[in-house]
Tab-separated table of C-alpha atoms in Angstrom:
chain	number	residue	atom	x	y	z
Y	27	MET	CA	-132.467	-10.217	234.056
Y	28	LYS	CA	-131.365	-13.754	234.820
Y	29	LEU	CA	-129.027	-14.596	237.634
Y	30	SER	CA	-126.345	-15.776	235.221
Y	31	GLU	CA	-126.420	-12.440	233.373
Y	32	GLN	CA	-125.727	-10.309	236.443
Y	33	ASN	CA	-122.312	-8.768	236.730
Y	34	VAL	CA	-120.865	-9.328	240.158
Y	35	LYS	CA	-118.005	-7.045	241.076
Y	36	VAL	CA	-115.297	-8.695	243.116
Y	37	LYS	CA	-112.680	-6.584	244.874
Y	38	LYS	CA	-109.847	-8.883	243.887
Y	39	PRO	CA	-109.898	-11.693	241.343
Y	40	ARG	CA	-110.150	-15.126	242.819
Y	41	PRO	CA	-107.666	-17.781	241.775
Y	42	VAL	CA	-108.794	-20.198	239.133
Y	43	ASN	CA	-106.516	-22.953	240.369
Y	44	LEU	CA	-105.691	-23.417	244.044
Y	45	ASP	CA	-102.043	-24.375	244.217
Y	46	LEU	CA	-101.420	-25.216	247.869
Y	47	GLN	CA	-97.639	-24.955	247.459
Y	48	THR	CA	-97.817	-21.274	246.524
Y	49	MET	CA	-100.439	-20.265	249.087
Y	50	CYS	CA	-99.305	-18.746	252.376
Y	51	PHE	CA	-101.417	-20.058	255.248
Y	52	PRO	CA	-101.863	-17.940	258.374
Y	53	LEU	CA	-100.152	-19.161	261.524
Y	54	THR	CA	-103.488	-20.053	263.106
Y	55	ALA	CA	-104.386	-22.287	260.150
Y	56	ILE	CA	-101.047	-24.074	260.351
Y	57	ALA	CA	-101.582	-24.630	264.083
Y	58	SER	CA	-105.042	-26.063	263.430
Y	59	ILE	CA	-103.829	-28.413	260.708
Y	60	LEU	CA	-100.932	-29.614	262.876
Y	61	HIS	CA	-103.388	-30.159	265.739
Y	62	ARG	CA	-105.287	-32.615	263.561
Y	63	VAL	CA	-102.062	-34.323	262.482
Y	64	SER	CA	-100.918	-34.658	266.095
Y	65	GLY	CA	-104.287	-36.232	266.936
Y	66	VAL	CA	-103.785	-38.878	264.266
Y	67	ILE	CA	-100.219	-39.521	265.462
Y	68	THR	CA	-101.441	-39.869	269.050
Y	69	PHE	CA	-104.220	-42.241	267.980
Y	70	VAL	CA	-101.781	-44.506	266.110
Y	71	ALA	CA	-99.246	-44.292	268.939
Y	72	ILE	CA	-101.771	-45.710	271.395
Y	73	ALA	CA	-101.539	-49.074	269.611
Y	74	ILE	CA	-97.738	-49.074	269.823
Y	75	LEU	CA	-97.698	-48.083	273.482
Y	76	LEU	CA	-100.374	-50.617	274.418
Y	77	TRP	CA	-98.389	-53.346	272.663
Y	78	LEU	CA	-95.261	-52.373	274.637
Y	79	LEU	CA	-97.263	-52.306	277.865
Y	80	ASN	CA	-98.759	-55.731	277.154
Y	81	LEU	CA	-95.311	-57.107	276.349
Y	82	SER	CA	-93.769	-55.685	279.512
Y	83	LEU	CA	-96.539	-57.034	281.759
Y	84	SER	CA	-96.718	-60.489	280.204
Y	85	SER	CA	-93.695	-62.009	282.003
Y	86	PRO	CA	-90.241	-61.132	283.291
Y	87	ASP	CA	-88.823	-62.145	279.909
Y	88	GLY	CA	-91.400	-59.925	278.200
Y	89	PHE	CA	-90.308	-57.044	280.402
Y	90	SER	CA	-86.680	-57.634	279.437
Y	91	THR	CA	-87.689	-57.701	275.768
Y	92	ALA	CA	-89.638	-54.426	276.120
Y	93	VAL	CA	-86.666	-52.778	277.830
Y	94	SER	CA	-84.303	-53.962	275.091
Y	95	ILE	CA	-86.692	-52.632	272.425
Y	96	THR	CA	-86.927	-49.206	274.038
Y	97	ASP	CA	-83.139	-48.990	274.498
Y	98	SER	CA	-82.721	-48.560	270.734
Y	99	GLY	CA	-81.936	-45.023	269.586
Y	100	ILE	CA	-84.571	-45.068	266.867
Y	101	VAL	CA	-87.286	-46.280	269.243
Y	102	THR	CA	-86.265	-43.638	271.783
Y	103	PHE	CA	-86.587	-40.989	269.054
Y	104	VAL	CA	-90.034	-42.352	268.109
Y	105	LEU	CA	-91.134	-42.268	271.755
Y	106	TRP	CA	-89.932	-38.675	272.005
Y	107	GLY	CA	-91.918	-37.846	268.866
Y	108	ILE	CA	-95.013	-39.497	270.320
Y	109	LEU	CA	-94.677	-37.477	273.523
Y	110	THR	CA	-94.143	-34.268	271.550
Y	111	ALA	CA	-97.256	-34.958	269.449
Y	112	LEU	CA	-99.227	-35.677	272.608
Y	113	PHE	CA	-98.056	-32.441	274.256
Y	114	TYR	CA	-98.866	-30.485	271.085
Y	115	HIS	CA	-102.327	-32.003	270.903
Y	116	ILE	CA	-103.038	-31.257	274.569
Y	117	VAL	CA	-101.756	-27.658	274.536
Y	118	LEU	CA	-103.439	-26.697	271.275
Y	119	GLY	CA	-106.566	-28.573	272.340
Y	120	ILE	CA	-106.772	-26.392	275.443
Y	121	ARG	CA	-106.283	-23.346	273.207
Y	122	HIS	CA	-109.132	-24.511	270.958
Y	123	LEU	CA	-111.365	-25.064	273.991
Y	124	LEU	CA	-110.619	-21.543	275.206
Y	125	MET	CA	-111.501	-20.228	271.753
Y	126	ASP	CA	-114.798	-22.118	271.929
Y	127	LEU	CA	-115.464	-20.305	275.211
Y	128	GLY	CA	-114.950	-16.946	273.488
Y	129	TYR	CA	-111.320	-16.146	274.272
Y	130	PHE	CA	-108.556	-15.456	271.730
Y	131	GLU	CA	-111.053	-14.925	268.890
Y	132	GLU	CA	-109.577	-11.693	267.546
Y	133	MET	CA	-106.926	-12.184	264.883
Y	134	ASP	CA	-104.011	-10.493	266.656
Y	135	ILE	CA	-104.724	-12.183	270.005
Y	136	GLY	CA	-105.241	-15.513	268.201
Y	137	ILE	CA	-101.832	-15.255	266.549
Y	138	THR	CA	-100.228	-14.346	269.879
Y	139	SER	CA	-101.900	-17.297	271.627
Y	140	THR	CA	-100.660	-19.576	268.843
Y	141	LYS	CA	-97.079	-18.359	269.317
Y	142	VAL	CA	-97.356	-18.825	273.095
Y	143	SER	CA	-98.731	-22.339	272.533
Y	144	PHE	CA	-95.794	-23.172	270.255
Y	145	ILE	CA	-93.354	-21.958	272.924
Y	146	ILE	CA	-95.084	-24.068	275.599
Y	147	VAL	CA	-94.947	-27.122	273.331
Y	148	ALA	CA	-91.247	-26.518	272.636
Y	149	ILE	CA	-90.505	-26.378	276.366
Y	150	LEU	CA	-92.540	-29.535	277.017
Y	151	SER	CA	-90.817	-31.253	274.087
Y	152	LEU	CA	-87.400	-30.459	275.568
Y	153	PHE	CA	-88.632	-31.779	278.909
Y	154	ALA	CA	-89.794	-34.984	277.197
Y	155	GLY	CA	-86.399	-35.320	275.517
Y	156	VAL	CA	-84.673	-35.106	278.888
Y	157	LEU	CA	-87.025	-37.744	280.299
Y	158	VAL	CA	-86.660	-40.144	277.366
Y	159	TRP	CA	-82.875	-39.939	276.984
């Protein structure tokens, strides 16, 4: 009997077409995907923050320009978003490191640690909002 002629019994039929909009991801998968997104946001934000730092240290006029730029409501919101992404990346990065060390590997404990991480990030994000505004 050839391999292609064997009948393989599958407990449940697998989808022919993966439609990501209809799939329900587990909370841990969403946290992992958002961790990658927050890393990209943090990486791009470094360029913006370094530009602002360079501008503010260039001269007294440059400092005044940097202050006037950051006084805008939109820029303040962007800075808050950058800080929130950074906090998310740090907190979930620590969670991932703990998982690499063997903690939080069971599904129920992993989901609980994800919820706790989200709560910590929410608190840090509120703290960042108070600092920025």
